[in-house]
């Protein structure tokens, strides 16, 4: 349902919030230029799903080109001018190059919590701090990085900063830091060496680092070889978004994973759908049969958490405990600030 609205409209904030809650995951921003100046930014929000899906990025691009054409007719400036300044503007309007150059790419953090309320792991989630102080999320950052061919550099930057920030936390007793890696990134030459260097320089052990594998493409033989190598070196592998998209039963058989992260779309429905409940419950059992740590993503309510406890899920992650926060926020949490109010569920299992 298209909505035409300006950010200055009184209802905008409420509408944007509703859109967010409805699962809008991506934004397309096209700067509209007249006489060389950006006079407006046209934003399209949509329910796109996984930001890595190349089909979505291509669709973004097609829309962007069409919108730029329409904008140029409105403003009388040439379409190429509307589309961008030297290829820095991207489908989602994030200037990843500048963000990298100016040190505005940051890891944000979300804890993985045991049923008795201990933080055993923290997941790094990429954020870009915009010039106006607003925080951009992966749905906007990743397609832009992909388009500019900067996924490799972006990933490296996030991994380096994440490991540096988490180093002291790990020394202080945190068990591991979790990094999101797409299978495409993994296949970049030098990936393994870079990771080994990073771990060595920061005096960590490989088993303190868990790589959460996110991807839409199938894992081929080359990727499997790399995954085995990483596993042999001692790095922990986790299958992210298990149950949706690529992360299927077939992968569990082949990827030497130590953890399974159940996609949050399933967690969302466990209290209302008996079928989803059965799926999640059997996934927890499967995980344990394979000696994997089971992690539930997107846990938002006490009811969901209680149900996951009964199913034997090992770790919980989600807004019920904390949204992703910056370094200072994570440090406060690790000191126990704000965690006193966390609901406790009593450990029904021993996380591995
Ligand atoms: P993910 O790895 O599955 O991360 C979990 C996502 O769920 C995060 O979105 C997080 O903010 C969100 N989330 C956590 N708890 C809740 C909850 O209780 N309710 C709801 N509704 N959402 C929750 P985010 O940060 O937008 O990240 C989206 C995806 O982008 C990640 O999904 C991951 O696939 C990817 N990503 C993030 N950082 C990186 C990175 O550095 N490199 C790569 N390659 N991918 C990344
Ligand atoms: Mg993840
Ligand atoms: Mg996930």
Short mmCIF file of C-alpha atoms and ligand atoms in Angstrom, two decimals:
data_model
loop_
_atom_site.label_atom_id
_atom_site.label_comp_id
_atom_site.label_asym_id
_atom_site.label_seq_id
_atom_site.Cartn_x
_atom_site.Cartn_y
_atom_site.Cartn_z
CA UNK A 1 0.00 0.00 0.00
CA UNK A 2 1.88 3.14 -1.13
CA UNK A 3 1.89 6.06 1.30
CA UNK A 4 3.14 9.47 0.30
CA UNK A 5 4.43 11.30 3.30
CA UNK A 6 7.13 13.77 4.17
CA UNK A 7 9.33 13.39 7.22
CA UNK A 8 8.03 16.79 8.33
CA UNK A 9 4.41 15.53 8.38
CA UNK A 10 3.04 15.38 11.94
CA UNK A 11 2.02 11.72 11.59
CA UNK A 12 5.35 10.56 10.15
CA UNK A 13 7.01 9.24 13.31
CA UNK A 14 3.97 7.18 14.30
CA UNK A 15 3.57 5.87 10.76
CA UNK A 16 7.27 4.92 10.56
CA UNK A 17 6.99 3.10 13.89
CA UNK A 18 3.96 1.14 12.64
CA UNK A 19 5.80 0.31 9.43
CA UNK A 20 8.73 -0.97 11.48
CA UNK A 21 6.45 -3.16 13.58
CA UNK A 22 4.87 -4.51 10.41
CA UNK A 23 8.24 -5.87 9.37
CA UNK A 24 9.45 -3.21 6.96
CA UNK A 25 13.07 -4.10 6.59
CA UNK A 26 14.56 -1.97 3.90
CA UNK A 27 14.62 1.59 2.72
CA UNK A 28 15.43 2.99 -0.66
CA UNK A 29 16.52 6.59 -0.72
CA UNK A 30 17.04 8.48 -3.95
CA UNK A 31 18.46 11.97 -3.65
CA UNK A 32 16.59 14.36 -5.90
CA UNK A 33 18.76 17.10 -7.27
CA UNK A 34 17.95 20.38 -8.89
CA UNK A 35 20.69 22.68 -10.13
CA UNK A 36 23.24 20.41 -8.55
CA UNK A 37 21.79 20.54 -5.04
CA UNK A 38 20.00 17.76 -3.23
CA UNK A 39 16.56 19.22 -2.69
CA UNK A 40 14.84 16.12 -1.35
CA UNK A 41 15.40 12.48 -0.62
CA UNK A 42 12.73 10.15 -1.86
CA UNK A 43 12.43 7.11 0.39
CA UNK A 44 10.64 3.89 -0.37
CA UNK A 45 10.01 1.46 2.44
CA UNK A 46 9.10 -2.08 1.73
CA UNK A 47 8.76 -5.51 3.21
CA UNK A 48 11.76 -6.93 1.45
CA UNK A 49 12.95 -9.72 3.72
CA UNK A 50 16.57 -10.74 3.65
CA UNK A 51 18.78 -7.81 2.64
CA UNK A 52 21.31 -10.19 1.06
CA UNK A 53 18.92 -11.43 -1.55
CA UNK A 54 20.33 -10.20 -4.83
CA UNK A 55 16.83 -10.15 -6.33
CA UNK A 56 15.90 -7.50 -3.78
CA UNK A 57 18.94 -5.43 -4.53
CA UNK A 58 18.20 -5.61 -8.24
CA UNK A 59 14.62 -4.63 -7.59
CA UNK A 60 15.86 -1.68 -5.52
CA UNK A 61 17.98 -0.64 -8.42
CA UNK A 62 15.20 -0.83 -10.96
CA UNK A 63 12.95 1.25 -8.71
CA UNK A 64 15.76 3.72 -8.10
CA UNK A 65 16.32 4.23 -11.80
CA UNK A 66 12.61 4.72 -12.42
CA UNK A 67 12.25 7.16 -9.53
CA UNK A 68 15.29 9.10 -10.65
CA UNK A 69 13.70 9.40 -14.09
CA UNK A 70 10.45 10.65 -12.58
CA UNK A 71 12.35 13.07 -10.35
CA UNK A 72 14.27 14.46 -13.27
CA UNK A 73 11.02 15.13 -15.13
CA UNK A 74 9.71 16.97 -12.06
CA UNK A 75 12.81 19.02 -11.41
CA UNK A 76 13.96 19.41 -14.99
CA UNK A 77 17.46 18.19 -14.11
CA UNK A 78 19.03 15.28 -16.01
CA UNK A 79 18.24 11.81 -14.66
CA UNK A 80 21.87 10.84 -14.30
CA UNK A 81 22.28 13.73 -11.91
CA UNK A 82 19.35 12.54 -9.82
CA UNK A 83 20.82 9.10 -9.59
CA UNK A 84 24.03 9.92 -7.88
CA UNK A 85 27.27 11.70 -7.28
CA UNK A 86 30.13 9.65 -8.64
CA UNK A 87 28.50 6.34 -7.77
CA UNK A 88 28.52 7.04 -4.05
CA UNK A 89 24.78 7.13 -3.71
CA UNK A 90 23.40 3.66 -3.63
CA UNK A 91 20.01 2.05 -3.74
CA UNK A 92 19.54 2.59 -0.03
CA UNK A 93 21.22 5.97 0.04
CA UNK A 94 23.96 4.98 2.49
CA UNK A 95 27.40 6.28 1.64
CA UNK A 96 29.31 3.28 2.96
CA UNK A 97 32.63 4.53 1.60
CA UNK A 98 32.40 7.76 3.61
CA UNK A 99 31.19 5.87 6.68
CA UNK A 100 34.24 3.59 6.48
CA UNK A 101 36.64 6.48 5.83
CA UNK A 102 35.25 8.51 8.71
CA UNK A 103 35.13 5.66 11.22
CA UNK A 104 31.35 5.71 11.48
CA UNK A 105 30.95 1.93 11.07
CA UNK A 106 30.44 0.35 14.49
CA UNK A 107 29.54 -3.00 15.95
CA UNK A 108 26.45 -2.85 18.16
CA UNK A 109 25.86 -5.60 20.65
CA UNK A 110 23.14 -7.94 21.76
CA UNK A 111 23.57 -10.50 24.56
CA UNK A 112 22.81 -14.22 24.44
CA UNK A 113 21.47 -15.12 27.82
CA UNK A 114 21.14 -18.44 29.72
CA UNK A 115 17.82 -19.34 31.27
CA UNK A 116 19.16 -18.27 34.64
CA UNK A 117 20.07 -14.84 33.32
CA UNK A 118 23.82 -15.07 32.63
CA UNK A 119 25.30 -13.45 29.52
CA UNK A 120 27.54 -16.06 27.92
CA UNK A 121 27.91 -14.58 24.45
CA UNK A 122 27.44 -11.28 22.64
CA UNK A 123 26.56 -10.84 18.98
CA UNK A 124 28.03 -7.98 16.96
CA UNK A 125 25.56 -6.32 14.57
CA UNK A 126 26.81 -3.70 12.14
CA UNK A 127 25.58 -0.12 12.46
CA UNK A 128 26.50 3.13 10.71
CA UNK A 129 26.31 6.36 12.67
CA UNK A 130 24.93 8.95 10.26
CA UNK A 131 26.07 12.59 10.22
CA UNK A 132 22.92 13.65 12.06
CA UNK A 133 23.59 11.07 14.78
CA UNK A 134 20.91 8.65 13.63
CA UNK A 135 21.83 4.98 13.54
CA UNK A 136 21.49 3.02 10.30
CA UNK A 137 20.84 -0.72 10.36
CA UNK A 138 21.99 -3.61 8.16
CA UNK A 139 18.84 -3.49 6.01
CA UNK A 140 20.12 -0.19 4.61
CA UNK A 141 23.88 -0.76 5.03
CA UNK A 142 24.36 -4.19 3.51
CA UNK A 143 22.69 -3.67 0.11
CA UNK A 144 24.63 -0.41 -0.24
CA UNK A 145 27.92 -2.12 0.63
CA UNK A 146 27.11 -4.93 -1.79
CA UNK A 147 26.38 -2.47 -4.58
CA UNK A 148 29.60 -0.55 -4.00
CA UNK A 149 31.67 -3.73 -3.78
CA UNK A 150 32.54 -2.88 -0.18
CA UNK A 151 31.17 -5.94 1.62
CA UNK A 152 34.67 -7.29 2.18
CA UNK A 153 36.02 -4.09 3.70
CA UNK A 154 32.87 -3.53 5.73
CA UNK A 155 33.04 -7.05 7.15
CA UNK A 156 36.73 -6.66 8.01
CA UNK A 157 36.08 -3.38 9.76
CA UNK A 158 33.23 -4.80 11.83
CA UNK A 159 35.23 -7.91 12.76
CA UNK A 160 38.29 -5.90 13.78
CA UNK A 161 36.33 -3.43 15.87
CA UNK A 162 34.16 -6.15 17.36
CA UNK A 163 37.12 -8.26 18.46
CA UNK A 164 38.93 -5.23 19.86
CA UNK A 165 35.88 -4.12 21.83
CA UNK A 166 35.05 -7.60 23.06
CA UNK A 167 38.66 -8.48 24.00
CA UNK A 168 38.43 -7.11 27.56
CA UNK A 169 34.96 -8.63 28.02
CA UNK A 170 36.31 -12.05 27.05
CA UNK A 171 39.24 -11.59 29.41
CA UNK A 172 36.68 -10.76 32.08
CA UNK A 173 34.83 -14.06 31.73
CA UNK A 174 32.50 -13.69 28.77
CA UNK A 175 32.60 -16.99 26.84
CA UNK A 176 32.47 -15.85 23.24
CA UNK A 177 31.87 -13.12 20.71
CA UNK A 178 29.60 -13.88 17.73
CA UNK A 179 30.25 -12.38 14.30
CA UNK A 180 27.91 -12.49 11.31
CA UNK A 181 29.61 -13.71 8.16
CA UNK A 182 28.06 -14.41 4.80
CA UNK A 183 29.34 -17.41 2.90
CA UNK A 184 30.42 -15.07 0.09
CA UNK A 185 32.67 -13.14 2.51
CA UNK A 186 34.15 -16.36 3.78
CA UNK A 187 35.35 -17.22 0.30
CA UNK A 188 37.33 -13.98 -0.02
CA UNK A 189 41.01 -14.86 -0.27
CA UNK A 190 42.71 -14.09 3.02
CA UNK A 191 39.61 -14.43 5.17
CA UNK A 192 41.02 -17.19 7.34
CA UNK A 193 44.43 -15.54 7.69
CA UNK A 194 42.81 -12.23 8.65
CA UNK A 195 40.70 -13.90 11.30
CA UNK A 196 43.66 -15.82 12.71
CA UNK A 197 45.71 -12.60 12.86
CA UNK A 198 42.93 -10.76 14.60
CA UNK A 199 42.53 -13.44 17.20
CA UNK A 200 46.29 -13.72 17.73
CA UNK A 201 46.85 -9.96 18.01
CA UNK A 202 44.13 -9.66 20.61
CA UNK A 203 45.40 -12.69 22.54
CA UNK A 204 42.19 -14.64 22.16
CA UNK A 205 41.56 -18.31 21.46
CA UNK A 206 39.66 -19.26 18.27
CA UNK A 207 36.94 -20.96 20.33
CA UNK A 208 36.11 -17.55 21.82
CA UNK A 209 34.93 -16.51 18.37
CA UNK A 210 31.72 -17.83 16.83
CA UNK A 211 30.96 -17.19 13.16
CA UNK A 212 27.23 -16.95 12.49
CA UNK A 213 26.73 -18.04 8.90
CA UNK A 214 24.16 -15.98 7.08
CA UNK A 215 23.45 -16.56 3.42
CA UNK A 216 20.81 -17.05 0.81
CA UNK A 217 23.00 -18.94 -1.65
CA UNK A 218 23.72 -22.65 -1.31
CA UNK A 219 26.93 -23.69 0.41
CA UNK A 220 29.14 -25.27 -2.25
CA UNK A 221 32.13 -27.58 -1.95
CA UNK A 222 34.64 -24.71 -1.69
CA UNK A 223 32.65 -23.09 1.12
CA UNK A 224 32.39 -26.42 2.93
CA UNK A 225 36.16 -26.91 2.75
CA UNK A 226 36.66 -23.48 4.27
CA UNK A 227 34.15 -24.13 7.00
CA UNK A 228 35.90 -27.39 7.89
CA UNK A 229 39.20 -25.55 7.99
CA UNK A 230 37.83 -22.87 10.30
CA UNK A 231 36.34 -25.54 12.51
CA UNK A 232 39.64 -27.47 12.65
CA UNK A 233 41.40 -24.24 13.64
CA UNK A 234 39.04 -24.09 16.59
CA UNK A 235 36.58 -21.37 15.52
CA UNK A 236 32.97 -22.05 16.44
CA UNK A 237 30.44 -22.07 13.63
CA UNK A 238 26.76 -21.31 14.06
CA UNK A 239 23.98 -21.69 11.52
CA UNK A 240 22.05 -18.39 11.64
CA UNK A 241 18.35 -17.99 10.79
CA UNK A 242 17.85 -21.74 11.01
CA UNK A 243 14.59 -22.87 9.44
CA UNK A 244 14.25 -20.09 6.91
CA UNK A 245 15.82 -19.64 3.50
CA UNK A 246 19.06 -21.47 2.96
CA UNK A 247 19.54 -22.63 6.53
CA UNK A 248 17.98 -26.04 6.19
CA UNK A 249 18.32 -29.56 7.48
CA UNK A 250 20.66 -30.41 4.61
CA UNK A 251 23.18 -27.84 5.80
CA UNK A 252 23.18 -29.14 9.33
CA UNK A 253 24.34 -32.49 8.03
CA UNK A 254 27.34 -30.98 6.24
CA UNK A 255 28.38 -27.81 8.05
CA UNK A 256 30.51 -28.58 11.15
CA UNK A 257 28.39 -26.25 13.29
CA UNK A 258 28.44 -25.98 17.09
CA UNK A 259 25.32 -23.84 17.39
CA UNK A 260 21.95 -23.40 15.78
CA UNK A 261 20.12 -20.10 15.87
CA UNK A 262 16.39 -20.56 15.38
CA UNK A 263 15.05 -17.85 13.12
CA UNK A 264 13.00 -15.23 14.88
CA UNK A 265 9.95 -15.68 12.65
CA UNK A 266 9.38 -19.01 14.41
CA UNK A 267 9.90 -17.59 17.88
CA UNK A 268 7.39 -14.86 17.08
CA UNK A 269 4.63 -17.42 16.59
CA UNK A 270 5.36 -20.07 19.19
CA UNK A 271 2.79 -18.82 21.67
CA UNK A 272 0.02 -18.57 19.08
CA UNK A 273 0.62 -21.38 16.60
CA UNK A 274 0.67 -25.00 17.66
CA UNK A 275 2.41 -26.00 14.45
CA UNK A 276 5.20 -23.48 14.97
CA UNK A 277 5.53 -24.68 18.56
CA UNK A 278 5.99 -28.23 17.29
CA UNK A 279 8.58 -27.07 14.78
CA UNK A 280 10.63 -25.17 17.34
CA UNK A 281 10.38 -27.93 19.89
CA UNK A 282 11.59 -30.55 17.44
CA UNK A 283 14.37 -28.20 16.32
CA UNK A 284 15.60 -27.94 19.92
CA UNK A 285 15.58 -31.74 20.17
CA UNK A 286 17.41 -32.05 16.87
CA UNK A 287 19.98 -29.54 18.03
CA UNK A 288 20.64 -31.50 21.18
CA UNK A 289 20.79 -34.82 19.35
CA UNK A 290 23.56 -33.26 17.25
CA UNK A 291 25.21 -31.79 20.36
CA UNK A 292 24.64 -28.20 19.22
CA UNK A 293 23.92 -25.18 21.36
CA UNK A 294 20.41 -24.00 20.51
CA UNK A 295 19.84 -20.26 20.51
CA UNK A 296 16.44 -18.60 20.07
CA UNK A 297 16.51 -15.23 18.29
CA UNK A 298 13.94 -12.50 18.68
CA UNK A 299 12.65 -13.47 22.11
CA UNK A 300 10.34 -10.61 23.10
CA UNK A 301 8.02 -11.95 25.78
CA UNK A 302 8.17 -13.87 29.04
CA UNK A 303 5.69 -16.38 27.59
CA UNK A 304 7.95 -17.13 24.65
CA UNK A 305 10.95 -17.53 26.94
CA UNK A 306 9.05 -19.85 29.30
CA UNK A 307 8.01 -22.01 26.41
CA UNK A 308 11.57 -22.15 25.07
CA UNK A 309 12.77 -23.18 28.53
CA UNK A 310 10.31 -26.08 28.50
CA UNK A 311 11.60 -27.08 25.08
CA UNK A 312 15.16 -27.18 26.40
CA UNK A 313 16.46 -24.25 24.38
CA UNK A 314 19.92 -23.28 25.70
CA UNK A 315 20.24 -19.55 25.06
CA UNK A 316 17.84 -16.68 24.51
CA UNK A 317 18.46 -13.49 22.58
CA UNK A 318 16.00 -10.68 21.97
CA UNK A 319 14.33 -7.49 23.04
CA UNK A 320 13.04 -9.19 26.22
CA UNK A 321 16.60 -8.80 27.49
CA UNK A 322 18.00 -6.02 25.36
CA UNK A 323 17.87 -4.53 21.88
CA UNK A 324 21.26 -4.16 20.20
CA UNK A 325 23.19 -1.41 22.01
CA UNK A 326 26.48 0.38 21.58
CA UNK A 327 29.69 -0.48 23.40
CA UNK A 328 28.88 1.57 26.51
CA UNK A 329 25.45 -0.05 26.76
CA UNK A 330 26.94 -3.53 26.49
CA UNK A 331 29.60 -2.74 29.08
CA UNK A 332 26.93 -1.58 31.51
CA UNK A 333 24.99 -4.80 30.93
CA UNK A 334 28.10 -6.89 31.55
CA UNK A 335 28.53 -5.07 34.86
CA UNK A 336 24.99 -6.21 35.66
CA UNK A 337 23.34 -2.82 35.26
CA UNK A 338 19.71 -3.21 34.23
CA UNK A 339 19.95 -6.99 34.22
CA UNK A 340 18.44 -7.31 37.71
CA UNK A 341 14.98 -6.99 36.16
CA UNK A 342 15.54 -9.79 33.68
CA UNK A 343 13.08 -12.62 34.17
CA UNK A 344 14.71 -15.86 35.31
CA UNK A 345 13.55 -19.19 34.00
CA UNK A 346 15.78 -21.69 35.81
CA UNK A 347 18.17 -23.65 33.66
CA UNK A 348 16.46 -26.67 32.16
CA UNK A 349 19.61 -27.57 30.26
CA UNK A 350 23.36 -27.13 30.38
CA UNK A 351 24.52 -24.93 27.51
CA UNK A 352 27.44 -26.35 25.63
P1 LIG B 1 20.76 -11.76 12.50
O1 LIG B 1 22.19 -12.14 12.58
O2 LIG B 1 19.76 -12.87 12.50
O3 LIG B 1 20.53 -10.76 13.69
C1 LIG B 1 19.37 -10.67 14.46
C2 LIG B 1 18.53 -9.50 14.04
O4 LIG B 1 17.33 -9.50 14.80
C3 LIG B 1 19.16 -8.15 14.33
O5 LIG B 1 18.75 -7.25 13.30
C4 LIG B 1 18.54 -7.76 15.65
O6 LIG B 1 18.52 -6.36 15.87
C5 LIG B 1 17.14 -8.29 15.49
N1 LIG B 1 16.52 -8.61 16.76
C6 LIG B 1 17.10 -9.02 17.89
N2 LIG B 1 16.22 -9.27 18.86
C7 LIG B 1 15.01 -9.02 18.33
C8 LIG B 1 13.67 -9.08 18.86
O7 LIG B 1 13.43 -9.44 20.01
N3 LIG B 1 12.66 -8.75 18.01
C9 LIG B 1 12.90 -8.36 16.72
N4 LIG B 1 11.85 -8.04 15.97
N5 LIG B 1 14.14 -8.28 16.21
C10 LIG B 1 15.19 -8.60 17.00
P2 LIG B 1 19.78 -6.29 12.58
O8 LIG B 1 20.77 -5.77 13.55
O9 LIG B 1 18.96 -5.34 11.78
O10 LIG B 1 20.56 -7.28 11.62
C11 LIG B 1 19.92 -7.88 10.53
C12 LIG B 1 20.80 -8.90 9.87
O11 LIG B 1 21.90 -8.31 9.20
C13 LIG B 1 21.43 -9.89 10.83
O12 LIG B 1 20.48 -10.86 11.19
C14 LIG B 1 22.55 -10.44 9.98
O13 LIG B 1 22.05 -11.42 9.09
C15 LIG B 1 22.97 -9.24 9.18
N6 LIG B 1 24.18 -8.60 9.74
C16 LIG B 1 24.29 -7.79 10.81
N7 LIG B 1 25.57 -7.40 11.00
C17 LIG B 1 26.31 -7.99 10.03
C18 LIG B 1 27.71 -7.99 9.69
O14 LIG B 1 28.57 -7.37 10.34
N8 LIG B 1 28.08 -8.75 8.62
C19 LIG B 1 27.18 -9.46 7.88
N9 LIG B 1 27.62 -10.18 6.84
N10 LIG B 1 25.88 -9.49 8.18
C20 LIG B 1 25.42 -8.76 9.23
MG1 LIG B 2 23.32 -13.33 13.51
MG1 LIG B 3 19.03 -14.43 12.49
#
